[in-house]
PDB file of C-alpha atoms in Angstrom:
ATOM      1  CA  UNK J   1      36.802  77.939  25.848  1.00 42.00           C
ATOM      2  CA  UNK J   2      36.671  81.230  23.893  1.00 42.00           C
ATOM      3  CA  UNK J   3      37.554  81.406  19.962  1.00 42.00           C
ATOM      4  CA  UNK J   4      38.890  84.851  18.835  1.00 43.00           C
ATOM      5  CA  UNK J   5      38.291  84.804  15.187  1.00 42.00           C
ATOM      6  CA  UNK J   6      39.268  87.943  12.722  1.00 40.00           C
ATOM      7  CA  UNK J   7      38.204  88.254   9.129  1.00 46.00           C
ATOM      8  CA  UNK J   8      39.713  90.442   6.799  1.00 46.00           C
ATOM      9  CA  UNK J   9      37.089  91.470   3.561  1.00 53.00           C
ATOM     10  CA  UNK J  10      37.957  93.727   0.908  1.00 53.00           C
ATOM     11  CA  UNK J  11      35.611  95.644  -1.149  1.00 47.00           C
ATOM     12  CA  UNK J  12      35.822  95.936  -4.626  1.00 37.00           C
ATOM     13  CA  UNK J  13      34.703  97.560  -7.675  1.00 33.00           C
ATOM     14  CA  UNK J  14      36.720  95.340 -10.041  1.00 31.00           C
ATOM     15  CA  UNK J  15      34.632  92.319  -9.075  1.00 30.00           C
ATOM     16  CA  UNK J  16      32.516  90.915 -11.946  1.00 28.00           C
ATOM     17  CA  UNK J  17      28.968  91.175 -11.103  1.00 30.00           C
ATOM     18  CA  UNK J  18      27.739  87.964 -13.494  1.00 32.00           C
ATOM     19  CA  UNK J  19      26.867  84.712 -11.656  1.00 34.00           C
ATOM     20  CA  UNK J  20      26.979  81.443 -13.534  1.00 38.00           C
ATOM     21  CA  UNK J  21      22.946  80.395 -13.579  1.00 39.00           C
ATOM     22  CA  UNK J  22      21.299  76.775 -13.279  1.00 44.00           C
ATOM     23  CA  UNK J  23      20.821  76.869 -16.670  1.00 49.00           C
ATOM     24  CA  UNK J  24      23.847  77.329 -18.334  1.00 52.00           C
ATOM     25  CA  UNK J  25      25.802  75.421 -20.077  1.00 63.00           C
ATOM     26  CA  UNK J  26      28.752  73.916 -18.964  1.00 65.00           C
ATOM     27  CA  UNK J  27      31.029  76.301 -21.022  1.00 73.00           C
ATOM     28  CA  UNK J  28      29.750  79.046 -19.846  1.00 67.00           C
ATOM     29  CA  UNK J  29      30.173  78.560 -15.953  1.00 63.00           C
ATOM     30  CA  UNK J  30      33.762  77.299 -16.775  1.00 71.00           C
ATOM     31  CA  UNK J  31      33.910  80.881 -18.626  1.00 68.00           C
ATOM     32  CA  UNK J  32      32.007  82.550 -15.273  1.00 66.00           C
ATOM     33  CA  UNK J  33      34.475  81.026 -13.573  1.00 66.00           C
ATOM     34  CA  UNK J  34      37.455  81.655 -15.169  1.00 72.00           C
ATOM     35  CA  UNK J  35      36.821  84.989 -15.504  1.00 67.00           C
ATOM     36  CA  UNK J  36      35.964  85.259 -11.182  1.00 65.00           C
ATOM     37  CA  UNK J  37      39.467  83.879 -10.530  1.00 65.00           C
ATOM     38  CA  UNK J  38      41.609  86.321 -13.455  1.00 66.00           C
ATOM     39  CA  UNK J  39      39.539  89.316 -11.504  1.00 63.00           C
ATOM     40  CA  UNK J  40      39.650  87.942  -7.984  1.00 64.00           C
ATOM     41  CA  UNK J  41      43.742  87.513  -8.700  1.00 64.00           C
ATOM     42  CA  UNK J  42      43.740  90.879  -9.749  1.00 64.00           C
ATOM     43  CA  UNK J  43      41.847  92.224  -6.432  1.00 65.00           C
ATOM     44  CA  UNK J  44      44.424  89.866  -4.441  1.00 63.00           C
ATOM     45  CA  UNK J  45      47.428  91.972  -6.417  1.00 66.00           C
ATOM     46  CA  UNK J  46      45.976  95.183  -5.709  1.00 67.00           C
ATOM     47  CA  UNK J  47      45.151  94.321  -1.878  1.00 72.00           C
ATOM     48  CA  UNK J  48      48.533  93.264  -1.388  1.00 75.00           C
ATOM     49  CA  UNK J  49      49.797  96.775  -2.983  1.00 79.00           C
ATOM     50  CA  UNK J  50      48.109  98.408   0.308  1.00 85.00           C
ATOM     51  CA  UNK J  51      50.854  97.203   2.434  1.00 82.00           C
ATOM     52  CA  UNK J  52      53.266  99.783   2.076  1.00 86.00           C
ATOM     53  CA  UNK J  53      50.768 102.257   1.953  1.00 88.00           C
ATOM     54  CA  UNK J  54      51.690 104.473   5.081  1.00 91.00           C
ATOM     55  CA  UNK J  55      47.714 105.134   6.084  1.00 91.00           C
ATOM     56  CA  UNK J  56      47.117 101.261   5.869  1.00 89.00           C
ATOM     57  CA  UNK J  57      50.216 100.309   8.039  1.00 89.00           C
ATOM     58  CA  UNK J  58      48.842 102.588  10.694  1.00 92.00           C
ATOM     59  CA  UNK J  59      45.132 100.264   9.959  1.00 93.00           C
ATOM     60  CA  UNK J  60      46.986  97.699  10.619  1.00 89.00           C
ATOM     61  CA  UNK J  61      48.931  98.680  13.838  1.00 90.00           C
ATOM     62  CA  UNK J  62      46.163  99.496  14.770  1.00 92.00           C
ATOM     63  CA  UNK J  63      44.395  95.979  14.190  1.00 91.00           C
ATOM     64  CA  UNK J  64      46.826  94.561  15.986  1.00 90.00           C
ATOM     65  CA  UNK J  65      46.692  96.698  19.386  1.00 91.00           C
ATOM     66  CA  UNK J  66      42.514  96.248  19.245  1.00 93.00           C
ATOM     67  CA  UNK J  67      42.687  92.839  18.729  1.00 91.00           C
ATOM     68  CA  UNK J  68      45.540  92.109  21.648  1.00 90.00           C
ATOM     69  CA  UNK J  69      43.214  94.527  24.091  1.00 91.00           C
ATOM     70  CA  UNK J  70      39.807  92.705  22.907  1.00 92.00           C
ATOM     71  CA  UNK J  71      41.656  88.995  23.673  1.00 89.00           C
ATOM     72  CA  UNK J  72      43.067  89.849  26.479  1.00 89.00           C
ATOM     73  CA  UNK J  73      39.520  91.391  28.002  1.00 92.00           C
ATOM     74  CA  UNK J  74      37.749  88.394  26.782  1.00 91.00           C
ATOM     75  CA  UNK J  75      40.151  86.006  28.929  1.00 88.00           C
ATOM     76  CA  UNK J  76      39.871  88.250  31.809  1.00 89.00           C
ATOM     77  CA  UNK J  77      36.267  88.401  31.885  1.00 89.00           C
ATOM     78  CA  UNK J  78      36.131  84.232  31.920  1.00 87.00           C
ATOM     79  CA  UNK J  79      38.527  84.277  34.584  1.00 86.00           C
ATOM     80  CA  UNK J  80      41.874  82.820  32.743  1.00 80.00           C
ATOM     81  CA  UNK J  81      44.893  83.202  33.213  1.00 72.00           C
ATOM     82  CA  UNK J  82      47.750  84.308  31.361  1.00 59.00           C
ATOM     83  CA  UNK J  83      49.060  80.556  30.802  1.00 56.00           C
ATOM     84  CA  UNK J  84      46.809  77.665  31.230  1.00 51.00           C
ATOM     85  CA  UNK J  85      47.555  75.724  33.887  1.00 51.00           C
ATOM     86  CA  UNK J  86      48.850  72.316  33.177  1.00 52.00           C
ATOM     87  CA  UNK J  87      47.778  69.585  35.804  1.00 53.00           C
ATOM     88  CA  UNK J  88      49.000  66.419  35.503  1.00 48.00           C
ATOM     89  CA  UNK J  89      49.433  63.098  38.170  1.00 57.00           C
ATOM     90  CA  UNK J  90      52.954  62.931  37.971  1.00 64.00           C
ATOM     91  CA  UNK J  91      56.392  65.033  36.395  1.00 66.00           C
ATOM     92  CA  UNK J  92      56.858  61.692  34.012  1.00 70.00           C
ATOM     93  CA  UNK J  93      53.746  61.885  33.062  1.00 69.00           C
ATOM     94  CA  UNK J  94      53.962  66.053  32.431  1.00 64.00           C
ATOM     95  CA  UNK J  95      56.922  65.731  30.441  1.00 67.00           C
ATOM     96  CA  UNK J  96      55.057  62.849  27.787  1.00 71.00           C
ATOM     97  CA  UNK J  97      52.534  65.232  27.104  1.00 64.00           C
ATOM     98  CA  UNK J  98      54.804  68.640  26.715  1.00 67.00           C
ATOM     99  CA  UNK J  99      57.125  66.535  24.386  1.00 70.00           C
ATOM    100  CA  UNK J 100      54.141  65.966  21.947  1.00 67.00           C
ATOM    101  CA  UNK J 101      52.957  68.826  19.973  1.00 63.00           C
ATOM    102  CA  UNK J 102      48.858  69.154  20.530  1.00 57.00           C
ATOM    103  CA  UNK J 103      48.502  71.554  17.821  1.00 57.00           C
ATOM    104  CA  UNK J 104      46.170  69.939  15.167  1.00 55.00           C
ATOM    105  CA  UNK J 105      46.768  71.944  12.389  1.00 49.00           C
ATOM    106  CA  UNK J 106      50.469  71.747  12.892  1.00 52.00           C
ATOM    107  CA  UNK J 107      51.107  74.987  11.594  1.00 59.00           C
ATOM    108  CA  UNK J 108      50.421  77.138  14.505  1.00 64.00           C
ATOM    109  CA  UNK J 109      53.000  77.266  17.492  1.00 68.00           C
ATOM    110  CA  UNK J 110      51.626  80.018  19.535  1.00 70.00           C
ATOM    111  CA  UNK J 111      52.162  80.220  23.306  1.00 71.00           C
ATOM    112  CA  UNK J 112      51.842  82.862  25.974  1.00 70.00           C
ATOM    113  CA  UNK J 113      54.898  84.685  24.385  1.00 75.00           C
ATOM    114  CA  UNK J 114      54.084  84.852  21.070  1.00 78.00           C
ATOM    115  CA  UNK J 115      54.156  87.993  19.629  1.00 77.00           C
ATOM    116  CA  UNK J 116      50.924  89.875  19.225  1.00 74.00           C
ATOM    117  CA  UNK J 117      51.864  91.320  15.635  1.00 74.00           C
ATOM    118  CA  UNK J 118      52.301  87.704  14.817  1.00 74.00           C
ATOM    119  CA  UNK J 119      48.541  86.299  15.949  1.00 74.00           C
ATOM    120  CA  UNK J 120      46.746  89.195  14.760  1.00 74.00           C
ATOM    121  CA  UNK J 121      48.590  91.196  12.128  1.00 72.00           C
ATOM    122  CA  UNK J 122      48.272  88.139   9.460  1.00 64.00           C
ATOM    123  CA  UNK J 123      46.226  89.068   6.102  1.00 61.00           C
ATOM    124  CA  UNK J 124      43.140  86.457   5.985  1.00 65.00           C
ATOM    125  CA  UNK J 125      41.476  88.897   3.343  1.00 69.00           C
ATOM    126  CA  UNK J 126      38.844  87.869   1.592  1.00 69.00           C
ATOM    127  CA  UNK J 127      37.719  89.577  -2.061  1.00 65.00           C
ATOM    128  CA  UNK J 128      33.692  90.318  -1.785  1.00 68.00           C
ATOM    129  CA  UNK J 129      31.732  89.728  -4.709  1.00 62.00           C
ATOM    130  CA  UNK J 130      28.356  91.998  -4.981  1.00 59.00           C
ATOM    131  CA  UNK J 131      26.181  89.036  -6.267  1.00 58.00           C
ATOM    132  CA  UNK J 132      26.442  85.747  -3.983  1.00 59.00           C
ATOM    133  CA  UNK J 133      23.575  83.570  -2.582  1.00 59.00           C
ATOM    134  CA  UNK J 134      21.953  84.364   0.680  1.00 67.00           C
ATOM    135  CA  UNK J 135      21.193  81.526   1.879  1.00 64.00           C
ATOM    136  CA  UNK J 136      20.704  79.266   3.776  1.00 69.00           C
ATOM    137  CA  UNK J 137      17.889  80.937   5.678  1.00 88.00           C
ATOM    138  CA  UNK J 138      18.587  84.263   5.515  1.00 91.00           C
ATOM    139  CA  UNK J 139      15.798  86.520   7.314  1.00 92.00           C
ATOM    140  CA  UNK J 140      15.607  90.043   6.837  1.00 92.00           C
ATOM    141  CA  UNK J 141      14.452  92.846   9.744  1.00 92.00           C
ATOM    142  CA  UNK J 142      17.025  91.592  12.451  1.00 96.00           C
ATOM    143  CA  UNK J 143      18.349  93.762  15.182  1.00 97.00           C
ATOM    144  CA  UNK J 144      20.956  95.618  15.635  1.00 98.00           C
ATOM    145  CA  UNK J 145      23.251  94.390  17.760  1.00 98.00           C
ATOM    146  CA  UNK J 146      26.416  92.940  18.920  1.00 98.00           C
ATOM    147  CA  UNK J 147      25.473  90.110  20.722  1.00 98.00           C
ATOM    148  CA  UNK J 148      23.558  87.700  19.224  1.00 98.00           C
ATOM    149  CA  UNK J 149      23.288  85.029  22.148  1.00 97.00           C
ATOM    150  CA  UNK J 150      20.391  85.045  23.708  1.00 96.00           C
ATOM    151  CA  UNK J 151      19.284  82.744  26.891  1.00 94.00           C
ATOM    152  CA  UNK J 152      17.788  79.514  25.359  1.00 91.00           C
ATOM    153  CA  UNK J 153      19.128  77.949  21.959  1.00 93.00           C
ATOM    154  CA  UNK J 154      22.706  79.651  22.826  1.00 94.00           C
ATOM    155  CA  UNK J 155      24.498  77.207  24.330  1.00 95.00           C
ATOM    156  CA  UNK J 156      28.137  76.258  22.933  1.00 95.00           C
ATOM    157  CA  UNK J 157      31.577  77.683  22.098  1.00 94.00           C
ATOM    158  CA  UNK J 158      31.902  81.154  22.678  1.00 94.00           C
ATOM    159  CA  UNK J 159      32.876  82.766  19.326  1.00 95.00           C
ATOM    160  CA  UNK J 160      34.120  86.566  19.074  1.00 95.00           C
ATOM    161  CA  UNK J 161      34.099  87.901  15.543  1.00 95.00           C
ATOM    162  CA  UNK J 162      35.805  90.595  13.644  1.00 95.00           C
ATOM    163  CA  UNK J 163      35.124  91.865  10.462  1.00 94.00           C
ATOM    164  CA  UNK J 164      36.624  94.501   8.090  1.00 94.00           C
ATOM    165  CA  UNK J 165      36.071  96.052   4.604  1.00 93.00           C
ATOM    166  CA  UNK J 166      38.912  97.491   3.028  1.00 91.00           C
ATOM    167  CA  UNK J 167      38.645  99.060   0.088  1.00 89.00           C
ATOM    168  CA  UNK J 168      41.652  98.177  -2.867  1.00 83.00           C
ATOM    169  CA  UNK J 169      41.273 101.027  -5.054  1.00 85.00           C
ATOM    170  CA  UNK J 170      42.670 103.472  -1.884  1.00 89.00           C
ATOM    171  CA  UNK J 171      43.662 101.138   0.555  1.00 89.00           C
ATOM    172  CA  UNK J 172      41.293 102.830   3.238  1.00 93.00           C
ATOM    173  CA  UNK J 173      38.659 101.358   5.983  1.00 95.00           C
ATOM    174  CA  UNK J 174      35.210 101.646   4.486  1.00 95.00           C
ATOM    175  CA  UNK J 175      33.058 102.760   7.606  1.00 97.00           C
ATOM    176  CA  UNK J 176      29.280 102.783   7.184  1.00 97.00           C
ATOM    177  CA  UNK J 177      28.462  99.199   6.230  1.00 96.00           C
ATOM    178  CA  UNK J 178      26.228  97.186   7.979  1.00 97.00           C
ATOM    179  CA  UNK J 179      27.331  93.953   8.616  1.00 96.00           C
ATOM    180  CA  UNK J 180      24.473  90.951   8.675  1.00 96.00           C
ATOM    181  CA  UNK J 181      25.574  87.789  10.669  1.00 96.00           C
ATOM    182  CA  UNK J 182      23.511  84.448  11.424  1.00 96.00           C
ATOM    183  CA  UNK J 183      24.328  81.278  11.902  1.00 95.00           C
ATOM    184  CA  UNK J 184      23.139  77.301  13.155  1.00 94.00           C
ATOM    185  CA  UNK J 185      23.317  77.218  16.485  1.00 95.00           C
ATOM    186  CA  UNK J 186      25.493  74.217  18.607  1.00 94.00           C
ATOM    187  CA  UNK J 187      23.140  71.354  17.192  1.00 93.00           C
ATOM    188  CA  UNK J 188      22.956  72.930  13.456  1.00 93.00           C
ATOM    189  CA  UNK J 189      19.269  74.300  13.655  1.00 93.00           C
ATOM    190  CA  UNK J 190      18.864  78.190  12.663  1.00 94.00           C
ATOM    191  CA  UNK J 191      16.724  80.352  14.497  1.00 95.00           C
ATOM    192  CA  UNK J 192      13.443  82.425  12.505  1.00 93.00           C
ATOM    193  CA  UNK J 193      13.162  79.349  10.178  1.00 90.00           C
ATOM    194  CA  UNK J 194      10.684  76.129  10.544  1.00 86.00           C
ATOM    195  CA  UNK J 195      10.779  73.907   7.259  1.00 83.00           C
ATOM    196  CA  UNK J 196      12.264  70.657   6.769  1.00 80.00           C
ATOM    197  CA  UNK J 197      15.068  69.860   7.954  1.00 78.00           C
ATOM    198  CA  UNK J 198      15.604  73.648  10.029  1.00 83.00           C
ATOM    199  CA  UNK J 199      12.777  73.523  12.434  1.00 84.00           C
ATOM    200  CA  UNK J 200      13.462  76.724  14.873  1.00 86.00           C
ATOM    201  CA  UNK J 201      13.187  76.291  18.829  1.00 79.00           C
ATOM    202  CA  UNK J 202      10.766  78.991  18.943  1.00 80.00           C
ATOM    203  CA  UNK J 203       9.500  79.001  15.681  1.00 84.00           C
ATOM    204  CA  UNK J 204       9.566  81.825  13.323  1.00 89.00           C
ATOM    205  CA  UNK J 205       9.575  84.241  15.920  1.00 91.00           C
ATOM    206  CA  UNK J 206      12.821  83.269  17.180  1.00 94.00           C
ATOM    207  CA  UNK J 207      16.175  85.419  16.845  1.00 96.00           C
ATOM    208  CA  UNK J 208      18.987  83.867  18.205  1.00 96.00           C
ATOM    209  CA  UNK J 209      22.260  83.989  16.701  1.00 97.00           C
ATOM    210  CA  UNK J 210      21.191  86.985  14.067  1.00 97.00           C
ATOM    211  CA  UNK J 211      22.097  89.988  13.955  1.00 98.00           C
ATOM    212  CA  UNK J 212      23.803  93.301  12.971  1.00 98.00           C
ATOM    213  CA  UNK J 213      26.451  96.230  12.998  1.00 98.00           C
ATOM    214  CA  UNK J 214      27.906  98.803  11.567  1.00 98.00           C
ATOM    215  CA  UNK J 215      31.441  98.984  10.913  1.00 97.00           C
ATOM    216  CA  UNK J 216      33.392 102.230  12.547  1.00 98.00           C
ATOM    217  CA  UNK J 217      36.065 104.457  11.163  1.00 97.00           C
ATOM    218  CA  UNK J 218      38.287 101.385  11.001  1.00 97.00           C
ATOM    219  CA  UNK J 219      35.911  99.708   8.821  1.00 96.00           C
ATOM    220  CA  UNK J 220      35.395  97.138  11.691  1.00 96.00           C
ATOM    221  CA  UNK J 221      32.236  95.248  13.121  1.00 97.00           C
ATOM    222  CA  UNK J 222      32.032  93.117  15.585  1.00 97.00           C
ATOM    223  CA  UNK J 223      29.655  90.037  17.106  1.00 98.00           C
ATOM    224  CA  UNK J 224      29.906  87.861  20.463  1.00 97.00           C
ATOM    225  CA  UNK J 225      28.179  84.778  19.213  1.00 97.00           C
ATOM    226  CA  UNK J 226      28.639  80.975  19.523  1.00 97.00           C
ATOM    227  CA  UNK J 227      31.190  78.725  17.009  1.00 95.00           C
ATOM    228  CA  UNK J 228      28.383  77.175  14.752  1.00 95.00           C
ATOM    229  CA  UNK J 229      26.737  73.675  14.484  1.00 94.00           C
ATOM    230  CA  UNK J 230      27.348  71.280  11.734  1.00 91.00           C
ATOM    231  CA  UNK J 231      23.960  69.908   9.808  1.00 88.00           C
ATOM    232  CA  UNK J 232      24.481  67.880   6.930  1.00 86.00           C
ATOM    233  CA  UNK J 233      25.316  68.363   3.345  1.00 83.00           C
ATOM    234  CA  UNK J 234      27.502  71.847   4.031  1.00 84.00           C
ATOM    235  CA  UNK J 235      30.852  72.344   6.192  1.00 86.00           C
ATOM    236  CA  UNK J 236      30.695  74.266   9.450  1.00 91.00           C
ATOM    237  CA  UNK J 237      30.430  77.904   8.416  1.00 91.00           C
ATOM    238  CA  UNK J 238      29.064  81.348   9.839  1.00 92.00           C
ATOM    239  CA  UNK J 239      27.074  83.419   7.574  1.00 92.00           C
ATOM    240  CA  UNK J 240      28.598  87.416   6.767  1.00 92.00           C
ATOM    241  CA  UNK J 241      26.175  89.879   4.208  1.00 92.00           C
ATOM    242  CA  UNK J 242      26.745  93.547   3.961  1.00 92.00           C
ATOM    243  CA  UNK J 243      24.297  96.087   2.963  1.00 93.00           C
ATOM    244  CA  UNK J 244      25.591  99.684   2.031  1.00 92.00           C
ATOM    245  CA  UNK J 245      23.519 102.392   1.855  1.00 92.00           C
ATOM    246  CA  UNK J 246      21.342 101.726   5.056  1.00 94.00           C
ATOM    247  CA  UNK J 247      18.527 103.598   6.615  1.00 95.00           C
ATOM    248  CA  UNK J 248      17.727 102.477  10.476  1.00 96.00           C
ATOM    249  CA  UNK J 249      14.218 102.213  11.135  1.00 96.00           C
ATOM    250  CA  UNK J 250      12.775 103.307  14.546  1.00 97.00           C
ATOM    251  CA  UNK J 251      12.336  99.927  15.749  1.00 96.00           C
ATOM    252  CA  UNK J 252      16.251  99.035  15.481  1.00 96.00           C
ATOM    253  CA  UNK J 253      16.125  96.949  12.567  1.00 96.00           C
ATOM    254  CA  UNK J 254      17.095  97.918   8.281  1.00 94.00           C
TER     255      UNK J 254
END
C-alpha cells in the first residue's frame, strides 16, 4: 500500500510572533489566541487572492502534472496496476461489495478516472507561524536526504510526502528552505531519543525516519518515509520544521 500525501504551507510575514506562555493568565491566552485566528484569517484571505494570479496558476499546473508523474512512478515501481484488481468467489458476491461504498471518509469518490486536477490541484494550505514547539523529540544535525527509511526500525506504510512554501505577500514559490521531517516509526517509538516512554532501537545513535531537504524553484521538498505510529496521549502526526537561512556543513548535515 503506498500513501501519496501533499501539503500545501504558506509563509508569512503577517503572522504574530507572540506565543501564549505556561504562565499566563487565562485572559491573556484567550487574547493570544484570538489575535492568531483574526491574523491567520487574514493570511487565509490573502492566500486565496493568489489564485488568479497568472504566475501561481502556472505553480499550480504545474503541481498537478508533478504530482500525477510522481503517483504514477510510485505505483509502477511496486508493480500495480492501473485499477486494482477485484477478486472475489462468485459475481453475487462481486456485485454486494461494488454496491457498498468502502470509502471511510465518505467524501472522497476517486477511481481510476478521476481527474488528476481534481486529486492533486486541491488547496490543503496551511499558514506557518515562526514560533511553534519543536517537539516531541526533535534532534538537530540530521542528514540531508530524501529518504528517511533505513533497513531496521522502517517497517510499515509507505508514505510519500510533499511539501511547499508559498509566500502570500507575492504569491510566489519560496525556494531555499530546508525542510526538517521526523517522525514515530510503525510502533510509535522515535529514533535518536532514549527516555521514558521513547526508548530508540539503536539508541541515541539511531536516525531513522529523520531527515532533510531543500525545497527547489517550486518551493517543493520532498521525503519517502513510512505513515507514522500512534503512542499515546497525541493523534497520529508527522513532524514538518523549516529553517531559512541555512549553511551545509561538510559532513551533510545544518
Amino acid at each position: 500500500m503506498v500513501a501519496f500525501t501533499k501539503l500545501g504551507f504558506a509563509a508569512s510575514a503577517l503572522i504574530s510572533s507572540a506565543i501564549a506562555h505556561p504562565g499566563d493568565s487565562h485572559e491573556q491566552k484567550m487574547h493570544e489566541a484570538m489575535r492568531n485566528h483574526a491574523t491567520a484569517y487574514k493570511a487565509k484571505s490573502s492566500l486565496d487572492a493568489c489564485a488568479s494570479d497568472s504566475q501561481h496558476q502556472a505553480l499550480m499546473a504545474r503541481n498537478v502534472q508533478r504530482r500525477a508523474e510522481q503517483a504514477e512512478a510510485l505505483r509502477q515501481k511496486r508493480g500495480l496496476s492501473v485499477s486494482s484488481k477485484k477478486l472475489r468467489r462468485d459475481l453475487a458476491t462481486l456485485e454486494a461489495f461494488e454496491a457498498i461504498n468502502h470509502n471511510m471518509t465518505g467524501k472522497l469518490n476517486y477511481d481510476p478516472n478521476t481527474p488528476e486536477f481534481q486529486i492533486f490541484g486541491a488547496n490543503t494550505s496551511s499558514i506557518v507561524t515562526p514560533e511553534v514547539t519543536d517537539g516531541p523529540y526533535y534532534v538537530t544535525g540530521e542528514a540531508i536526504r530524501k529518504n528517511v527509511k533505513e533497513e531496521q526500525y522502517s517497517d510499515g506504510v509507505d508514505l510519500y510526502l510533499e511539501v511547499q512554501y508559498i509566500d502570500i505577500n507575492n504569491c510566489q514559490p519560496v525556494p531555499g528552505i530546508y525542510v526538517d521531517t521526523w517522525g514515530a516509526n510503525a510502533t510509535g517509538v522515535y529514533s535518536g531519543i532514549s527516555v521514558d516512554g521513547n526508548h530508540a532501537a539503536g539508541g541515541y545513535d539511531s536516525t531513522y525516519l529523520r531527515g532533510i531537504q531543500p525545497t527547489d524553484k517550486d518551493g517543493v521538498a520532498s521525503f519517502e518515509t513510512i505513515f507514522p505510529g500512534h503512542y499515546d496521549g497525541r493523534a497520529t502526526h508527522t513532524h514538518i520544521l523549516a529553517h531559512m537561512n541555512v549553511t551545509v556543513l561538510p559532513n551533510n548535515t545544518i
